[in-house]
Tab-separated table of C-alpha atoms in Angstrom:
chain	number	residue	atom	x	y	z
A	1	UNK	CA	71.286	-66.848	-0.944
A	2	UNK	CA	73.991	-69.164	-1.455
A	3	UNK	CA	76.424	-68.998	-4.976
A	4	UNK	CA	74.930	-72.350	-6.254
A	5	UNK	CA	71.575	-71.103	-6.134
A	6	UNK	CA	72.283	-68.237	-8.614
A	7	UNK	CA	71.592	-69.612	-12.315
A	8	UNK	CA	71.756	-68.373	-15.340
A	9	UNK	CA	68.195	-67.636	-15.967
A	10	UNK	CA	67.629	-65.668	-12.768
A	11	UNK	CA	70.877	-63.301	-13.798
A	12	UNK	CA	69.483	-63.050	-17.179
A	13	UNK	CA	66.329	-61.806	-15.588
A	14	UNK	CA	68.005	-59.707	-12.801
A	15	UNK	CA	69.954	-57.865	-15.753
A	16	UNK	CA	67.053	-57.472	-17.780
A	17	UNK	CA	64.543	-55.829	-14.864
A	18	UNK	CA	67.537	-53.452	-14.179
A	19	UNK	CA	68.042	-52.353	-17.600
A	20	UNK	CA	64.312	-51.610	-18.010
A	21	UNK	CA	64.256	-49.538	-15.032
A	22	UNK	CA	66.723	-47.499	-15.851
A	23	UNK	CA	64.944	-47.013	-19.389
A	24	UNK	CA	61.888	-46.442	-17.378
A	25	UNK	CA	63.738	-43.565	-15.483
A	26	UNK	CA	64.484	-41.685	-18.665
A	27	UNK	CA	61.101	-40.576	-19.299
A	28	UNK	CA	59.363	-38.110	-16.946
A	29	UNK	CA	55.901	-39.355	-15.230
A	30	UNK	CA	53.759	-36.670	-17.580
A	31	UNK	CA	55.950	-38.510	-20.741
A	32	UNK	CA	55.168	-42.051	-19.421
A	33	UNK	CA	51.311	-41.614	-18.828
A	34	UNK	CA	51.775	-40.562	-22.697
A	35	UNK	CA	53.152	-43.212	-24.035
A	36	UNK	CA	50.404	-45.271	-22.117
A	37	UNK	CA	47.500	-43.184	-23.045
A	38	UNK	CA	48.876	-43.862	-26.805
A	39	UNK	CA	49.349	-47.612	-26.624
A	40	UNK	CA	45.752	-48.365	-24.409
A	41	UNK	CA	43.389	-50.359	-27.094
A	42	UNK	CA	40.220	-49.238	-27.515
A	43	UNK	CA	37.349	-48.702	-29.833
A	44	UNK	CA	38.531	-45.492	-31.429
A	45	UNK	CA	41.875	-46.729	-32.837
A	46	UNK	CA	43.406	-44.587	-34.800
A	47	UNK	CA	44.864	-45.848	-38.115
A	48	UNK	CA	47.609	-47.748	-37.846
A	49	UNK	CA	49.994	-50.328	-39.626
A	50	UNK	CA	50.147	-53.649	-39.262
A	51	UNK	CA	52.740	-56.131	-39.777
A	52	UNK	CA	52.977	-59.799	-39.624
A	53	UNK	CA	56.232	-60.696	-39.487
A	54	UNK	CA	57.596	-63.917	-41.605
A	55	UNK	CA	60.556	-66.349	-41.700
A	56	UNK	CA	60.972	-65.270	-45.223
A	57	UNK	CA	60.034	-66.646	-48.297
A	58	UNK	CA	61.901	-70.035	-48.559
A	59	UNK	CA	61.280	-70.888	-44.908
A	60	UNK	CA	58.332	-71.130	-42.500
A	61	UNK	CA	59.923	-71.118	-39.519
A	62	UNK	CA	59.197	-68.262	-37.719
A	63	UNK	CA	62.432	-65.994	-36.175
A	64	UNK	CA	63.536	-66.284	-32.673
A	65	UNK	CA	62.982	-68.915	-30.106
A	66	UNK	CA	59.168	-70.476	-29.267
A	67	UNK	CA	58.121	-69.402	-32.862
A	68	UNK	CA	58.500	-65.616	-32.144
A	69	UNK	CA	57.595	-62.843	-34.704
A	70	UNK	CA	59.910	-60.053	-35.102
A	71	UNK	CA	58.182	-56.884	-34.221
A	72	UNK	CA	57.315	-54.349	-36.602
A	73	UNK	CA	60.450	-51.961	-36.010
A	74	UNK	CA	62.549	-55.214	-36.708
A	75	UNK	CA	60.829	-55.551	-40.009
A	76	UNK	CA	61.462	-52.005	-40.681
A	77	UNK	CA	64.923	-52.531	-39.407
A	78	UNK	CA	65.182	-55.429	-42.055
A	79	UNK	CA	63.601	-53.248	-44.692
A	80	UNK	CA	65.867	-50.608	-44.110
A	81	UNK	CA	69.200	-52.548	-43.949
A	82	UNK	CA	67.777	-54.388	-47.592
A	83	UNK	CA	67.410	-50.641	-49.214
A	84	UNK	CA	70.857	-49.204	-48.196
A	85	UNK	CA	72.876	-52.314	-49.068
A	86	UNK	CA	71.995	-51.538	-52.595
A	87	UNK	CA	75.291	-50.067	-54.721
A	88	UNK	CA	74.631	-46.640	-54.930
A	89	UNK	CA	76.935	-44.045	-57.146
A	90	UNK	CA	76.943	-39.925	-56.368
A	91	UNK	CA	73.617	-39.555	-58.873
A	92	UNK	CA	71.522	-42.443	-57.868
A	93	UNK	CA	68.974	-40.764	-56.312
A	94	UNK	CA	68.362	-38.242	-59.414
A	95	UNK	CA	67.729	-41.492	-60.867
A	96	UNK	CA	64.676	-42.674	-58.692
A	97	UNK	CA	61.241	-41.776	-58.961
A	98	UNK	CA	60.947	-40.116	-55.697
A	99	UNK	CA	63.527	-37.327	-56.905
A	100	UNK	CA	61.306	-36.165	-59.695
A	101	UNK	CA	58.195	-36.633	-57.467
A	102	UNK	CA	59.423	-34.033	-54.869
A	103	UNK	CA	61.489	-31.852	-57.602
A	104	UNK	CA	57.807	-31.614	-59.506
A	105	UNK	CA	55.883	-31.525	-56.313
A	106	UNK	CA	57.662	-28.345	-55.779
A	107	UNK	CA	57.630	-26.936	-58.789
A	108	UNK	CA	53.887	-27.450	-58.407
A	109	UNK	CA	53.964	-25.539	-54.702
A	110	UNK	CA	55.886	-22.612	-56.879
A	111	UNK	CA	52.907	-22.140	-59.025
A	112	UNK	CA	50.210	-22.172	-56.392
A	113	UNK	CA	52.025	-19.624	-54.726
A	114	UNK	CA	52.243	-17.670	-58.100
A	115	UNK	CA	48.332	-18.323	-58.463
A	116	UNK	CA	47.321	-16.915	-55.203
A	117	UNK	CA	49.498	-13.653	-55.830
A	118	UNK	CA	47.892	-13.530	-59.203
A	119	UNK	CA	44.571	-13.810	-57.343
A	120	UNK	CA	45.634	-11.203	-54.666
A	121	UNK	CA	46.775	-8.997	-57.012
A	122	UNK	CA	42.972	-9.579	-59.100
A	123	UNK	CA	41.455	-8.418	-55.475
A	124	UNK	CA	44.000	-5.014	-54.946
A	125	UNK	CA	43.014	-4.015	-58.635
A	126	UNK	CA	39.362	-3.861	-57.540
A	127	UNK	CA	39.906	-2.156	-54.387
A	128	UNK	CA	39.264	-5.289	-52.318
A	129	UNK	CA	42.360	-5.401	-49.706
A	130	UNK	CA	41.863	-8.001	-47.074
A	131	UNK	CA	44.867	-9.829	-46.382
A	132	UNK	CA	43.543	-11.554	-43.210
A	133	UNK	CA	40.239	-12.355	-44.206
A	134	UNK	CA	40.824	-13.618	-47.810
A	135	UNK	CA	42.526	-16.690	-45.787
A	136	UNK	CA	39.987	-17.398	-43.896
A	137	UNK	CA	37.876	-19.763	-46.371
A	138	UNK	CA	40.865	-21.429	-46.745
A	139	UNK	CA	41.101	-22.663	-43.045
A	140	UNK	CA	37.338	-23.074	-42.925
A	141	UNK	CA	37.552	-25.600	-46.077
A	142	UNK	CA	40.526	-27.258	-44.669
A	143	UNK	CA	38.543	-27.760	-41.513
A	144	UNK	CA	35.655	-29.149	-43.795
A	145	UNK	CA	38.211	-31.675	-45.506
A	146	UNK	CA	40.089	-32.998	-43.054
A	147	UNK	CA	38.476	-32.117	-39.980
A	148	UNK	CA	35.546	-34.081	-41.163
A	149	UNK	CA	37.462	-37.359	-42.134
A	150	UNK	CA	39.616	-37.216	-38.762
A	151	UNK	CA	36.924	-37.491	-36.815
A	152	UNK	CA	35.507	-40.202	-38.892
A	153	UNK	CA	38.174	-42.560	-38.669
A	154	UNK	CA	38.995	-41.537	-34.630
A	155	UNK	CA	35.934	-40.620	-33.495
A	156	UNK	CA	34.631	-37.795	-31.596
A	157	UNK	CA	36.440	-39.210	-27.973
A	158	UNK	CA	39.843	-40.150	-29.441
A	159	UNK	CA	40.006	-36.949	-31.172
A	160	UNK	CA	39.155	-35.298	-28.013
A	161	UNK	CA	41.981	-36.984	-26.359
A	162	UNK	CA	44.056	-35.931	-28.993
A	163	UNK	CA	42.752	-32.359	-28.787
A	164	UNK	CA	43.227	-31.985	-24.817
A	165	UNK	CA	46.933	-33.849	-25.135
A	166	UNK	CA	48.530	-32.241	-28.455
A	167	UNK	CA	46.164	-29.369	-29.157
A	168	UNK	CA	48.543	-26.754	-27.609
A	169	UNK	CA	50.959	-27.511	-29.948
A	170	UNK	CA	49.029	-27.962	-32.752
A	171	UNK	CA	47.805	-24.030	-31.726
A	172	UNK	CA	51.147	-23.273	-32.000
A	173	UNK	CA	52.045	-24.471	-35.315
A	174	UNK	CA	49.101	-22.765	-36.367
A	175	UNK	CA	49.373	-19.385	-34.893
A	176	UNK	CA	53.362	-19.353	-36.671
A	177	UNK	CA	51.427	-20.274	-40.119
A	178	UNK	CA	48.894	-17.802	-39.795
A	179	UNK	CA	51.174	-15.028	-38.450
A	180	UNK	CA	54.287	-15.807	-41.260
A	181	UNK	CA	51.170	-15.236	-43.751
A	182	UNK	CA	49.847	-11.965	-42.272
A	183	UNK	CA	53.220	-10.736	-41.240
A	184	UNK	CA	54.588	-11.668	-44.951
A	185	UNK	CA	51.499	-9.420	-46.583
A	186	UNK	CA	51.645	-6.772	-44.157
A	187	UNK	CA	55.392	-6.348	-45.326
A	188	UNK	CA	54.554	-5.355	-48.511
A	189	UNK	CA	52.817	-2.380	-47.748
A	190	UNK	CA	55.671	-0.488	-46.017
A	191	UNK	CA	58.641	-1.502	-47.821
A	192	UNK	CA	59.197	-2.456	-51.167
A	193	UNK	CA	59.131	-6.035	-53.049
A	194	UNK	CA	63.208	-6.305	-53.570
A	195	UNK	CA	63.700	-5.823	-49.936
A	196	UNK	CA	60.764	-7.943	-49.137
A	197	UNK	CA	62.347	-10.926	-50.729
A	198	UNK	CA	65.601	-10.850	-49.970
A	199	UNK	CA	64.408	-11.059	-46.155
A	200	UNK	CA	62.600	-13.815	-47.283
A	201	UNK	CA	65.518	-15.812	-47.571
A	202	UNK	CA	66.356	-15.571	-43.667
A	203	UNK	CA	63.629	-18.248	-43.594
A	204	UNK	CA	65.756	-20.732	-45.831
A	205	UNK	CA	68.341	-20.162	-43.287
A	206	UNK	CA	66.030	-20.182	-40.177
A	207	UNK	CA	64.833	-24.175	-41.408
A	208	UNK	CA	68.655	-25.003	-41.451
A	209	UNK	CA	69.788	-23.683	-38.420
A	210	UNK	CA	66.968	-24.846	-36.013
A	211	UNK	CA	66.544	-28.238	-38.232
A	212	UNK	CA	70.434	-28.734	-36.851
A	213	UNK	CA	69.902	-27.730	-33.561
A	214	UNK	CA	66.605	-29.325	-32.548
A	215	UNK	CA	65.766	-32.035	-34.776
A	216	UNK	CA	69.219	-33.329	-35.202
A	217	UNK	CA	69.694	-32.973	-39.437
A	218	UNK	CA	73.762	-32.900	-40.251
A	219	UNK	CA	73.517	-31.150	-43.818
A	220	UNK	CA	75.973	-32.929	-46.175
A	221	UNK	CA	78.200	-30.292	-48.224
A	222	UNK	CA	76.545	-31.117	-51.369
A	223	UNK	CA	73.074	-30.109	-49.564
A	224	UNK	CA	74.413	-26.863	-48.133
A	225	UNK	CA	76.302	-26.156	-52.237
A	226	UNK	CA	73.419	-26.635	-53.528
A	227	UNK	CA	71.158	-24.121	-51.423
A	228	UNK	CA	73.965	-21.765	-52.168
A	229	UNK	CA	73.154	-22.142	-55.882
A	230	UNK	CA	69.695	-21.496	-55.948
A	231	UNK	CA	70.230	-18.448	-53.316
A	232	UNK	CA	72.027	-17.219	-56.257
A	233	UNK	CA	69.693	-17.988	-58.897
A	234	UNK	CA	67.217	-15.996	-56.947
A	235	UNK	CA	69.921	-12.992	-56.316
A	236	UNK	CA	69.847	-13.007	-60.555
A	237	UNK	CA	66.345	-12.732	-60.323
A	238	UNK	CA	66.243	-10.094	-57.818
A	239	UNK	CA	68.626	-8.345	-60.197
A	240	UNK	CA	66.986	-8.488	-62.676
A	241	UNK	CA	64.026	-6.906	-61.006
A	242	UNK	CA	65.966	-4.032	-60.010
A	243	UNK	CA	67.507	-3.005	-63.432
A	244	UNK	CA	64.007	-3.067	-65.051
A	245	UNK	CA	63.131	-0.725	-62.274
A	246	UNK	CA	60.430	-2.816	-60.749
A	247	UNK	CA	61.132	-3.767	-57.115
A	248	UNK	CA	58.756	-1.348	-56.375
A	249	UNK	CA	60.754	1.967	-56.053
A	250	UNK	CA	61.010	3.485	-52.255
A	251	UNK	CA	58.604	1.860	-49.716
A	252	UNK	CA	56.305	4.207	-47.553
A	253	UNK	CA	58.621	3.139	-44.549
A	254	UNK	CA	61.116	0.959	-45.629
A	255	UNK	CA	62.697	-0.180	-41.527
A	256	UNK	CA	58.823	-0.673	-40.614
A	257	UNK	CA	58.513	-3.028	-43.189
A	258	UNK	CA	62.008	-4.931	-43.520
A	259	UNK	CA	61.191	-5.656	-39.909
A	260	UNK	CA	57.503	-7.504	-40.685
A	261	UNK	CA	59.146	-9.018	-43.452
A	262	UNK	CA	62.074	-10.678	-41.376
A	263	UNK	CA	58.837	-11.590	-38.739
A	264	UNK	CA	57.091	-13.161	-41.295
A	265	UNK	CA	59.931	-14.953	-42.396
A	266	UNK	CA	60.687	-16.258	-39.216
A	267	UNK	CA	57.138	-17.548	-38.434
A	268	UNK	CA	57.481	-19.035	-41.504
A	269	UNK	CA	60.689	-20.920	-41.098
A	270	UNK	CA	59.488	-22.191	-37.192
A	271	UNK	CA	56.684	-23.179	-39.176
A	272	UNK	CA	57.927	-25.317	-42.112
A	273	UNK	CA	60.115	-27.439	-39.398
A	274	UNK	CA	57.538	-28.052	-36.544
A	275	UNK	CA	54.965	-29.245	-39.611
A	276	UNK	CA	58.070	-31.528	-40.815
A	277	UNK	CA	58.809	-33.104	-37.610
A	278	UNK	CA	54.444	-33.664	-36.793
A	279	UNK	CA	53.418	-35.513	-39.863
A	280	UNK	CA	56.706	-37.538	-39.726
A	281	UNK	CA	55.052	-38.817	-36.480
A	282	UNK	CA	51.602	-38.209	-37.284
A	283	UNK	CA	48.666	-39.141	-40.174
A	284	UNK	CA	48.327	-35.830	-42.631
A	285	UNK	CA	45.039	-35.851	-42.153
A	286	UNK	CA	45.650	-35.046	-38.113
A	287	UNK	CA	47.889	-32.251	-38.775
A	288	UNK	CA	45.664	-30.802	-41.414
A	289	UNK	CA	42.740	-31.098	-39.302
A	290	UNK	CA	44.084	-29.183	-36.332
A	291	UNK	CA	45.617	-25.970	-38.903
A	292	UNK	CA	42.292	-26.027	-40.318
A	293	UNK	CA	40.049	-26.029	-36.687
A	294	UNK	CA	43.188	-23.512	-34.816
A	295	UNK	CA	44.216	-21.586	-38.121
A	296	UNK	CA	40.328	-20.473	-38.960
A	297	UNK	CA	39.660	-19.537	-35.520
A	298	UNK	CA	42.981	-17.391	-34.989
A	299	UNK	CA	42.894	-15.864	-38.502
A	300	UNK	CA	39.114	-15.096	-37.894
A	301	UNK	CA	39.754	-13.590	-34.619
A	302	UNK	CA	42.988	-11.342	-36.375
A	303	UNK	CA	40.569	-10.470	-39.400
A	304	UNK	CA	37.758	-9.123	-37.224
A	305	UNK	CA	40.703	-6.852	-35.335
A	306	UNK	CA	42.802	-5.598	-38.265
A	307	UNK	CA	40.855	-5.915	-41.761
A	308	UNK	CA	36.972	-5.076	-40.219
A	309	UNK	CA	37.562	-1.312	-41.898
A	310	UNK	CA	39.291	-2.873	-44.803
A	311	UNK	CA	36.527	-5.306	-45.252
A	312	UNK	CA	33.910	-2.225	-44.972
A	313	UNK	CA	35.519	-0.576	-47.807
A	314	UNK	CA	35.913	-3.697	-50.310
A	315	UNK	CA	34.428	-3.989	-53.328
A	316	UNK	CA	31.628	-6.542	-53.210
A	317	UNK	CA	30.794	-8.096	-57.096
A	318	UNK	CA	30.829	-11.683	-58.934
A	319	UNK	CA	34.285	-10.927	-60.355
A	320	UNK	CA	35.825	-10.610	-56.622
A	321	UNK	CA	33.552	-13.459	-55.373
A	322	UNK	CA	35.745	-15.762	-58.216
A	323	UNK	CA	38.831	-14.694	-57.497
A	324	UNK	CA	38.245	-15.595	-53.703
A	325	UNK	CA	37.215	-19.001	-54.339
A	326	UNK	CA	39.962	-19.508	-56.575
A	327	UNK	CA	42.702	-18.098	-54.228
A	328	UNK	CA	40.768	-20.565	-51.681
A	329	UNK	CA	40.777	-23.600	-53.806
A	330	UNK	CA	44.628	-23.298	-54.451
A	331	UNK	CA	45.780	-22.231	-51.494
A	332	UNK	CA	44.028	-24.908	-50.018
A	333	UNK	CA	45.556	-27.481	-52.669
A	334	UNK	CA	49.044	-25.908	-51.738
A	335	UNK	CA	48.808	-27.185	-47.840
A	336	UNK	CA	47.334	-30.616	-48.667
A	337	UNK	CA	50.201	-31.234	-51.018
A	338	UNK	CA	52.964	-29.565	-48.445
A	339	UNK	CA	53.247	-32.668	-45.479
A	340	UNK	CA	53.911	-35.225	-48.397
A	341	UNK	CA	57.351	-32.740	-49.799
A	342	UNK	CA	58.134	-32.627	-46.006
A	343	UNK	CA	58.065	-36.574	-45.929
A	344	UNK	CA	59.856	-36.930	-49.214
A	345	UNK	CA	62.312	-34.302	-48.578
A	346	UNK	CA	62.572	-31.685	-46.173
A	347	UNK	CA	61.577	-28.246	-45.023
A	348	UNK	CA	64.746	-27.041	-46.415
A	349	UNK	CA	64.251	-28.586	-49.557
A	350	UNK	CA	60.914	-27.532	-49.487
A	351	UNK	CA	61.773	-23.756	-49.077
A	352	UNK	CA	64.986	-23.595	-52.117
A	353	UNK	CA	61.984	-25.193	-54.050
A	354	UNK	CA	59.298	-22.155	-53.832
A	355	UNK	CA	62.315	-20.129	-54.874
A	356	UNK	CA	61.316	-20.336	-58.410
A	357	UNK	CA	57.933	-18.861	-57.816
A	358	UNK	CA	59.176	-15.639	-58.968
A	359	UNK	CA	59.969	-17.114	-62.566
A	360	UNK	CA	56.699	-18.690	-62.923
A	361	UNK	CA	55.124	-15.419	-61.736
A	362	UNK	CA	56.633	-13.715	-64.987
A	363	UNK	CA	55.473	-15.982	-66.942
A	364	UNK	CA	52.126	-15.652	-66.095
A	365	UNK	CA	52.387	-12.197	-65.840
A	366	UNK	CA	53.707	-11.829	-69.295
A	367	UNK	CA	50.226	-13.228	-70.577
A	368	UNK	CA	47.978	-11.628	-67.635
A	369	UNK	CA	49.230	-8.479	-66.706
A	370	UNK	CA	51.566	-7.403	-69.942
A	371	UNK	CA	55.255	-8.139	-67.994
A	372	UNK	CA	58.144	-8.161	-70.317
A	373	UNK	CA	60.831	-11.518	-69.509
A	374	UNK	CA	64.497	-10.098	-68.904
A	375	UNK	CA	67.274	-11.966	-70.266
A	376	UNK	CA	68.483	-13.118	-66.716
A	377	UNK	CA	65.269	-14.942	-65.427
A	378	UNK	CA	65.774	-18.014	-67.823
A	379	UNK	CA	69.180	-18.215	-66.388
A	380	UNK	CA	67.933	-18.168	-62.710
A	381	UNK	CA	65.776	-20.554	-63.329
A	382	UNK	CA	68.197	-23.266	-64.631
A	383	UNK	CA	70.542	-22.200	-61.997
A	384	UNK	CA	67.869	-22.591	-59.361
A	385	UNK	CA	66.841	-26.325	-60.833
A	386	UNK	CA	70.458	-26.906	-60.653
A	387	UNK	CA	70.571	-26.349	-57.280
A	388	UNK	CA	67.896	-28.537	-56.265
A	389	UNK	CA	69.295	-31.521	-58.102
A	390	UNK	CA	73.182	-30.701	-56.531
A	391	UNK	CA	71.090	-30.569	-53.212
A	392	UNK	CA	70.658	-34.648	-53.344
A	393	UNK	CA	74.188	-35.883	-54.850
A	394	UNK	CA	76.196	-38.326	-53.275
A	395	UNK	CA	73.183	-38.319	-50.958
A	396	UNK	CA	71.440	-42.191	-49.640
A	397	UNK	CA	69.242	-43.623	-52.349
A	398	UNK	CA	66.419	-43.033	-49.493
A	399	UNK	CA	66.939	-38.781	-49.747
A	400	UNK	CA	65.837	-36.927	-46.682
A	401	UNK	CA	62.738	-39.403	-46.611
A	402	UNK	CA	65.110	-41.455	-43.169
A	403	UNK	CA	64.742	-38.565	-40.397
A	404	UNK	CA	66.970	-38.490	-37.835
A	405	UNK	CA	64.918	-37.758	-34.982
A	406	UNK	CA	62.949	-40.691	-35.472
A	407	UNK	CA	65.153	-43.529	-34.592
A	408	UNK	CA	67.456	-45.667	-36.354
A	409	UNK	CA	64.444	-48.390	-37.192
A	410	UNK	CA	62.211	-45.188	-37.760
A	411	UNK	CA	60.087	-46.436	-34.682
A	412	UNK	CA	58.865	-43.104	-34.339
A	413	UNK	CA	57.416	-42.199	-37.363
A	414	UNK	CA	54.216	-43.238	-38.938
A	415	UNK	CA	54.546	-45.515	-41.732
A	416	UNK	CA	53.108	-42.847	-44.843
A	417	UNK	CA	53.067	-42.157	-48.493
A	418	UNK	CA	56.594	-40.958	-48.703
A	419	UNK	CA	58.219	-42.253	-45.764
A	420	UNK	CA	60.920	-43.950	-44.961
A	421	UNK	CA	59.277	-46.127	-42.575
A	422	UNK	CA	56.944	-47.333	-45.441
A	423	UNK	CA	59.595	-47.929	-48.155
A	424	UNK	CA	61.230	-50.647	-45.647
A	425	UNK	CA	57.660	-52.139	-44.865
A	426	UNK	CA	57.334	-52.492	-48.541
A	427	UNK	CA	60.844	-54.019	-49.307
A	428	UNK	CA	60.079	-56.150	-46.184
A	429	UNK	CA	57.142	-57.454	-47.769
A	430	UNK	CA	58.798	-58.192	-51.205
A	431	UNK	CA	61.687	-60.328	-49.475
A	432	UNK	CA	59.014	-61.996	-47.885
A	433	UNK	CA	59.523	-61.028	-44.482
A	434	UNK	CA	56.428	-59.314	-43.275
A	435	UNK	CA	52.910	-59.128	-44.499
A	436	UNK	CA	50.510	-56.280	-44.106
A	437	UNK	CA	46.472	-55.815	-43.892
A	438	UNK	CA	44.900	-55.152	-46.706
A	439	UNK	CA	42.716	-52.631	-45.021
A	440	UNK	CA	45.713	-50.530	-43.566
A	441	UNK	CA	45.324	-46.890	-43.575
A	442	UNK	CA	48.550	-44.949	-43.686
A	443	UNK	CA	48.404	-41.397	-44.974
């Protein structure tokens, strides 16, 4: 080929078929037949969003040469750039409406967890201990929920694809839910509540450490002050449990159980971060679907082993029927309403949040069960609340909604109630930049 034949096109083109080759390379063959199975059209598309991008508002011209549109992650990109140019000061995000979404939205996770304890503790006063198989119904009504409505909008093949492709690791996120449950309970039978809980806050620390390592989160200082605050909140209420002499007293083997309860915690922490990462990628409804169909079959199969003699022995009566469905019913509430705090904020966030379950269990107990209210525990709880709000300053007016591991644009992510991805679709949209279908589904 001689020089003059060599024009600027055909280098143009030459550089571009290299470049995607070597992007090409970067993925293994299993990870590109993925990515392929993903993006094939068919009739059992699952929901997705769709954006027509726009010259803008004052313009019809379309961006790029031949009348191009911008792709979606452009728009995002545009949506994005929009939000974070805003002047922002060290409090602005106590100042939005997501802040007091996710600080109530786990408030409201503190209480459910203080209404299934008051529910397990209903059951244990009638002689009905059954740890394993109490949780059951919950899975199976999960499974009835969302199971259900998944395979309504993908249908019974896509959802098999789904199942043969991702089901191992929704099994997996599963099994560490189920297990940090049973694990958790089981604790409390050997050792006693004071140690129980303060191995519970290994799983705080568990979130932060592999959130760092695997999914790429840099904690700001503020974030990692204001975890230390409501640590200590919860030390005060610990404390406080221990000079009114009810941690429990001397567990009937104390090693036994510290080492189920750091297990549990564990399980629990692996947990909270794999469910963070999937339905930042994935509809809730998916994710939900899967811990209902994998969590009632392995928490079945565990029941069946460990509580069959426990079940035997249970007392059987309308009062114990009740407090089952009700422990179902909110336990059941409590996941649904997890994957949008993991959206909003973060597994760490998420966990500091459910410290206060301990205060709202006194004051329940003060009305059910006769509990008397120390001094301390209206401290911890301000000092806890504290926390959480020193957890976002001089944070980005988006919080922890932008994650890391999904791209700069957010490309990876699904475009959801409380995600970033959908706050720059929307501010898109109001600068006139992209339009959406009516009839999106997004969840």
């Amino acid at each position: 080929m001689k020089l003059s034949d060599i024009t600027v096109s055909s280098l143009i083109q030459t550089l571009r078929d290299a470049l995607i080759r070597d992007h090409r390379q970067g993925y293994s063959q299993v990870q590109q037949f993925e990515m392929a199975e993903y993006r094939k059209p068919g009739p059992f598309e699952g929901p997705t969003t769709t954006v027509e991008v726009t010259g803008g508002s004052g313009n019809g011209n379309q961006f790029g040469p031949g009348g191009n549109e911008f792709s979606t992650d452009e728009a995002v990109g545009q949506g994005l750039q929009q939000i974070e140019a805003k002047k922002v000061h060290w409090y602005s995000y106590l100042t939005t409406a997501d802040f007091w979404i996710v600080l109530m939205l786990g408030q409201l996770l503190a209480l459910c967890i203080t209404a299934t304890n008051t529910f397990s503790t209903f059951l244990v006063n009638y002689g009905t201990s059954i740890p394993a198989f109490q949780t059951v119904f919950t899975y199976i009504l999960l499974s009835l929920i969302y199971l259900t409505y998944t395979l309504y909008v993908y249908g019974p093949k896509k959802y098999g694809k789904i199942l043969l492709k991702d089901g191992w690791k929704y099994f997996i996120l599963s099994f560490l839910d189920v297990e940090g449950n049973y694990f958790t309970v089981l604790a409390y039978r050997y050792t006693n509540i004071l140690s129980a809980q303060l191995i519970n806050f290994w799983a705080i620390v568990c979130v932060v450490i592999v959130s760092f390592l695997l999914l790429r989160v840099r904690y700001k200082i503020f974030q990692i002050i204001g975890i230390l605050i409501c640590c200590g909140g919860m030390g005060l209420l610990l404390a406080s449990d221990h000079i009114q002499g009810t941690n429990g007293g001397d567990g009937e083997n104390m090693l036994k159980g510290d080492l189920f309860a750091l297990l549990g915690a564990t399980c629990y922490g692996l947990c909270n971060v794999f469910e963070e990462w999937y339905v930042s990628k994935r509809p809730m409804y998916e994710v939900l679907s899967f811990m209902g169909l994998f969590g009632m079959l392995i928490n079945g199969v565990q029941a069946a082993i460990f509580d069959r003699e426990s079940f035997q022995q249970a007392t059987w009566n309308n009062e114990v029927a009740g407090y089952l469905v009700g422990y179902t019913l909110v336990l059941a509430f409590f996941y649904s309403i997890v994957p949008f705090i993991f959206r909003i904020a973060s597994a760490a966030f998420y966990n500091v949040s459910l410290l206060t379950a301990n205060f709202w269990g006194t004051i329940i107990g003060i009305h059910v069960f006769g509990y008397a209210i120390h001094f301390l525990y209206p401290i911890a709880f301000v000092l806890i609340i504290v926390g959480l709000m020193v957890y976002f300053i001089a944070g980005s007016i988006l919080g922890e909604s932008k994650k890391p591991w999904l791209g700069d644009n957010q490309e990876e992510g699904i475009a959801g109630f409380g995600t970033a991805k959908l706050k720059a679709l929307n501010m898109a949209r109001k600068r006139g930049l992209a339009t959406a279908n009516s009839n999106e589904n997004t969840v």
